[in-house]
Amino acid sequence: MLKDLFILVHPTLGVLGVLAALWVFVEALKVNDDTLRRMKIASVTVAVLMLLTWPAGGVWDSLFYGADKAVIEKGPWAFLGDTAMETKEHLFVIVLLLSLYLPIVVFAGNLRASRGARLLTMTVAGLVVLSGLAMEGAGAVLGLSVKVAFFNLMGA
Ligand code: HEM
């Protein structure tokens, strides 16, 4: 039961990280003292959530994914499932690096005066959103690959 609940942990942390990055993006549209204060909170939140997503996803990957992988490989979505997992394992580092860079840009950039710093913040936040959603999509493909394999095994 606890193991089954654990599968919810990393997608939840990851999606909250994506939402926090979207929050930074929206605040960066118009910067003043209030929005800057909120952007600082949101950008640190992004970094912390993505840092936590990493071991949470990694633990599932190393300890529990083996059983699902065996099922996926018996189904018609074996190639898709494998590709989704490879994508997650290899591309998450990009999400993580962008997420760690975001608070640096927000704290160190002169966001009130510099249009370039605002643009950089929005670009980094936007990329965290897009790459995080790609992780989400790859996760959905993985989940579906297991489901489709079971349907197939049951002859449905
Ligand atoms: C922004 C980051 C991430 C998001 C939003 C995310 C989201 C998801 C989602 C929605 C699922 C489907 C869960 C289900 O079957 O119901 C999933 C599955 C999975 N994720 Fe992630 N993920 C992220 C990062 C990672 C990382 C860093 C790893 C580790 C390498 C990872 C490993 C896995 C594995 C192994 C599964 C398959 C679970 C299974 O069916 O056994 N994910 N992910």
Short mmCIF file of C-alpha atoms and ligand atoms in Angstrom, two decimals:
data_model
loop_
_atom_site.label_atom_id
_atom_site.label_comp_id
_atom_site.label_asym_id
_atom_site.label_seq_id
_atom_site.Cartn_x
_atom_site.Cartn_y
_atom_site.Cartn_z
CA MET A 1 0.00 0.00 0.00
CA LEU A 2 2.74 2.42 1.03
CA LYS A 3 4.66 1.43 -2.09
CA ASP A 4 1.58 2.08 -4.24
CA LEU A 5 1.20 5.55 -2.72
CA PHE A 6 4.86 6.27 -3.33
CA ILE A 7 4.28 6.38 -7.09
CA LEU A 8 2.27 9.55 -6.50
CA VAL A 9 5.09 11.35 -4.74
CA HIS A 10 7.43 12.35 -7.58
CA PRO A 11 4.71 13.32 -10.11
CA THR A 12 3.12 15.51 -7.42
CA LEU A 13 6.39 17.23 -6.53
CA GLY A 14 7.27 17.66 -10.21
CA VAL A 15 3.92 19.17 -11.16
CA LEU A 16 4.01 21.56 -8.20
CA GLY A 17 7.49 22.57 -9.42
CA VAL A 18 6.07 23.25 -12.90
CA LEU A 19 3.27 25.37 -11.39
CA ALA A 20 5.76 27.35 -9.30
CA ALA A 21 7.81 28.02 -12.47
CA LEU A 22 4.65 29.26 -14.18
CA TRP A 23 4.11 31.53 -11.16
CA VAL A 24 7.61 33.02 -11.66
CA PHE A 25 6.88 33.53 -15.37
CA VAL A 26 3.64 35.41 -14.69
CA GLU A 27 5.17 37.61 -11.94
CA ALA A 28 8.03 38.52 -14.31
CA LEU A 29 5.59 40.12 -16.76
CA LYS A 30 5.48 43.23 -14.58
CA VAL A 31 8.17 43.66 -11.94
CA ASN A 32 7.79 45.81 -8.80
CA ASP A 33 8.72 45.32 -5.13
CA ASP A 34 5.77 43.02 -4.47
CA THR A 35 6.14 40.83 -7.55
CA LEU A 36 9.91 40.61 -6.99
CA ARG A 37 9.36 39.36 -3.42
CA ARG A 38 6.91 36.72 -4.69
CA MET A 39 9.26 35.74 -7.54
CA LYS A 40 12.04 35.10 -5.02
CA ILE A 41 9.78 32.79 -3.00
CA ALA A 42 8.47 31.04 -6.13
CA SER A 43 11.90 30.54 -7.72
CA VAL A 44 13.34 28.96 -4.55
CA THR A 45 10.20 26.80 -4.40
CA VAL A 46 10.89 25.59 -7.97
CA ALA A 47 14.47 24.63 -7.09
CA VAL A 48 13.48 22.83 -3.86
CA LEU A 49 10.59 20.92 -5.49
CA MET A 50 12.65 19.78 -8.47
CA LEU A 51 15.52 18.79 -6.16
CA LEU A 52 13.06 16.61 -4.21
CA THR A 53 11.49 15.19 -7.42
CA TRP A 54 14.87 13.83 -8.46
CA PRO A 55 15.46 11.33 -5.60
CA ALA A 56 11.73 10.57 -5.34
CA GLY A 57 11.60 9.57 -9.05
CA GLY A 58 15.03 7.94 -8.83
CA VAL A 59 14.07 5.73 -5.87
CA TRP A 60 10.95 4.53 -7.73
CA ASP A 61 13.04 3.96 -10.84
CA SER A 62 15.70 1.88 -9.07
CA LEU A 63 13.53 -0.04 -6.58
CA PHE A 64 10.08 -0.53 -8.12
CA TYR A 65 10.09 0.23 -11.84
CA GLY A 66 11.56 -3.21 -12.71
CA ALA A 67 8.18 -4.96 -12.30
CA ASP A 68 6.39 -2.41 -14.51
CA LYS A 69 9.17 -2.58 -17.07
CA ALA A 70 8.72 -6.36 -17.32
CA VAL A 71 5.00 -5.84 -18.01
CA ILE A 72 5.63 -3.01 -20.50
CA GLU A 73 7.99 -5.23 -22.46
CA LYS A 74 5.26 -7.83 -22.95
CA GLY A 75 2.89 -5.25 -24.45
CA PRO A 76 2.52 -3.45 -27.78
CA TRP A 77 3.87 -0.17 -26.33
CA ALA A 78 7.25 -1.64 -25.33
CA PHE A 79 9.22 0.70 -27.58
CA LEU A 80 7.22 3.78 -26.55
CA GLY A 81 7.52 2.90 -22.86
CA ASP A 82 11.27 2.34 -23.08
CA THR A 83 11.73 5.59 -24.98
CA ALA A 84 9.67 7.48 -22.39
CA MET A 85 11.79 6.05 -19.56
CA GLU A 86 15.06 6.84 -21.34
CA THR A 87 13.77 10.38 -21.94
CA LYS A 88 12.99 10.79 -18.26
CA GLU A 89 16.29 9.36 -17.04
CA HIS A 90 18.41 11.43 -19.40
CA LEU A 91 16.52 14.70 -19.81
CA PHE A 92 15.52 15.37 -16.23
CA VAL A 93 18.99 16.82 -15.66
CA ILE A 94 17.98 19.71 -17.94
CA VAL A 95 14.87 20.42 -15.85
CA LEU A 96 16.99 20.27 -12.70
CA LEU A 97 19.76 22.58 -13.96
CA LEU A 98 17.21 25.13 -15.24
CA SER A 99 15.37 24.94 -11.91
CA LEU A 100 18.58 25.57 -9.95
CA TYR A 101 19.52 28.43 -12.28
CA LEU A 102 16.15 30.16 -11.91
CA PRO A 103 16.63 31.48 -8.33
CA ILE A 104 20.14 32.65 -9.29
CA VAL A 105 18.69 34.74 -12.12
CA VAL A 106 15.90 36.09 -9.92
CA PHE A 107 18.15 36.99 -6.94
CA ALA A 108 21.21 38.20 -8.85
CA GLY A 109 19.61 39.91 -11.85
CA ASN A 110 18.51 43.52 -11.64
CA LEU A 111 14.96 42.65 -12.61
CA ARG A 112 13.42 46.04 -11.86
CA ALA A 113 15.74 47.93 -14.20
CA SER A 114 16.90 45.40 -16.75
CA ARG A 115 14.58 44.23 -19.51
CA GLY A 116 17.21 41.61 -20.46
CA ALA A 117 17.19 40.13 -16.94
CA ARG A 118 13.38 39.95 -17.03
CA LEU A 119 13.50 38.24 -20.42
CA LEU A 120 16.09 35.75 -19.15
CA THR A 121 13.94 34.99 -16.09
CA MET A 122 10.87 34.41 -18.26
CA THR A 123 12.87 32.24 -20.67
CA VAL A 124 14.31 30.04 -17.91
CA ALA A 125 10.93 29.77 -16.13
CA GLY A 126 9.19 29.00 -19.45
CA LEU A 127 11.73 26.28 -20.24
CA VAL A 128 11.21 24.71 -16.79
CA VAL A 129 7.47 24.64 -17.52
CA LEU A 130 7.92 23.08 -20.99
CA SER A 131 10.57 20.54 -20.02
CA GLY A 132 8.66 19.68 -16.82
CA LEU A 133 5.53 19.07 -18.89
CA ALA A 134 7.59 16.82 -21.17
CA MET A 135 8.51 14.76 -18.06
CA GLU A 136 4.83 14.63 -17.17
CA GLY A 137 3.96 13.49 -20.70
CA ALA A 138 6.67 10.81 -20.63
CA GLY A 139 5.26 9.64 -17.27
CA ALA A 140 1.78 9.42 -18.78
CA VAL A 141 3.14 7.34 -21.68
CA LEU A 142 4.82 5.02 -19.15
CA GLY A 143 1.62 4.60 -17.15
CA LEU A 144 -0.36 3.93 -20.32
CA SER A 145 2.23 1.44 -21.57
CA VAL A 146 1.62 -0.67 -18.45
CA LYS A 147 -2.16 -0.39 -18.88
CA VAL A 148 -2.08 -1.27 -22.60
CA ALA A 149 0.19 -4.25 -21.87
CA PHE A 150 -2.28 -5.57 -19.27
CA PHE A 151 -5.20 -5.15 -21.67
CA ASN A 152 -3.21 -7.02 -24.27
CA LEU A 153 -2.28 -9.83 -21.87
CA MET A 154 -5.94 -10.18 -20.87
CA GLY A 155 -6.90 -10.38 -24.54
CA ALA A 156 -9.08 -7.27 -24.30
C1 HEM B 1 9.15 17.13 -13.52
C2 HEM B 1 9.52 15.90 -13.19
C3 HEM B 1 8.63 14.68 -13.32
C4 HEM B 1 7.27 14.58 -13.51
C5 HEM B 1 6.24 15.70 -13.62
C6 HEM B 1 6.97 13.17 -13.59
C7 HEM B 1 5.69 12.64 -13.79
C8 HEM B 1 5.40 11.30 -13.88
C9 HEM B 1 4.08 10.75 -14.09
C10 HEM B 1 2.79 11.55 -14.22
C11 HEM B 1 4.18 9.39 -14.13
C12 HEM B 1 3.07 8.38 -14.34
C13 HEM B 1 2.68 7.75 -13.03
C14 HEM B 1 1.61 6.69 -13.22
O1 HEM B 1 1.91 5.63 -13.77
O2 HEM B 1 0.47 6.95 -12.83
C15 HEM B 1 5.58 9.08 -13.96
C16 HEM B 1 6.11 7.80 -13.99
C17 HEM B 1 7.44 7.50 -13.77
N1 HEM B 1 8.47 8.38 -13.52
FE1 HEM B 1 8.29 10.41 -13.47
N2 HEM B 1 8.13 12.45 -13.45
C18 HEM B 1 9.18 13.33 -13.29
C19 HEM B 1 10.51 13.02 -13.09
C20 HEM B 1 11.02 11.74 -12.98
C21 HEM B 1 12.38 11.39 -12.67
C22 HEM B 1 13.51 12.39 -12.37
C23 HEM B 1 12.47 10.04 -12.65
C24 HEM B 1 13.69 9.20 -12.36
C25 HEM B 1 14.52 8.90 -13.29
C26 HEM B 1 11.17 9.50 -12.95
C27 HEM B 1 10.87 8.18 -13.04
C28 HEM B 1 9.62 7.66 -13.31
C29 HEM B 1 9.32 6.25 -13.44
C30 HEM B 1 10.30 5.09 -13.29
C31 HEM B 1 7.96 6.15 -13.74
C32 HEM B 1 7.21 4.87 -14.07
C33 HEM B 1 6.42 4.40 -12.91
C34 HEM B 1 5.88 3.03 -13.23
O3 HEM B 1 4.96 2.91 -14.05
O4 HEM B 1 6.43 2.09 -12.65
N3 HEM B 1 10.31 10.57 -13.16
N4 HEM B 1 6.30 10.26 -13.81
#
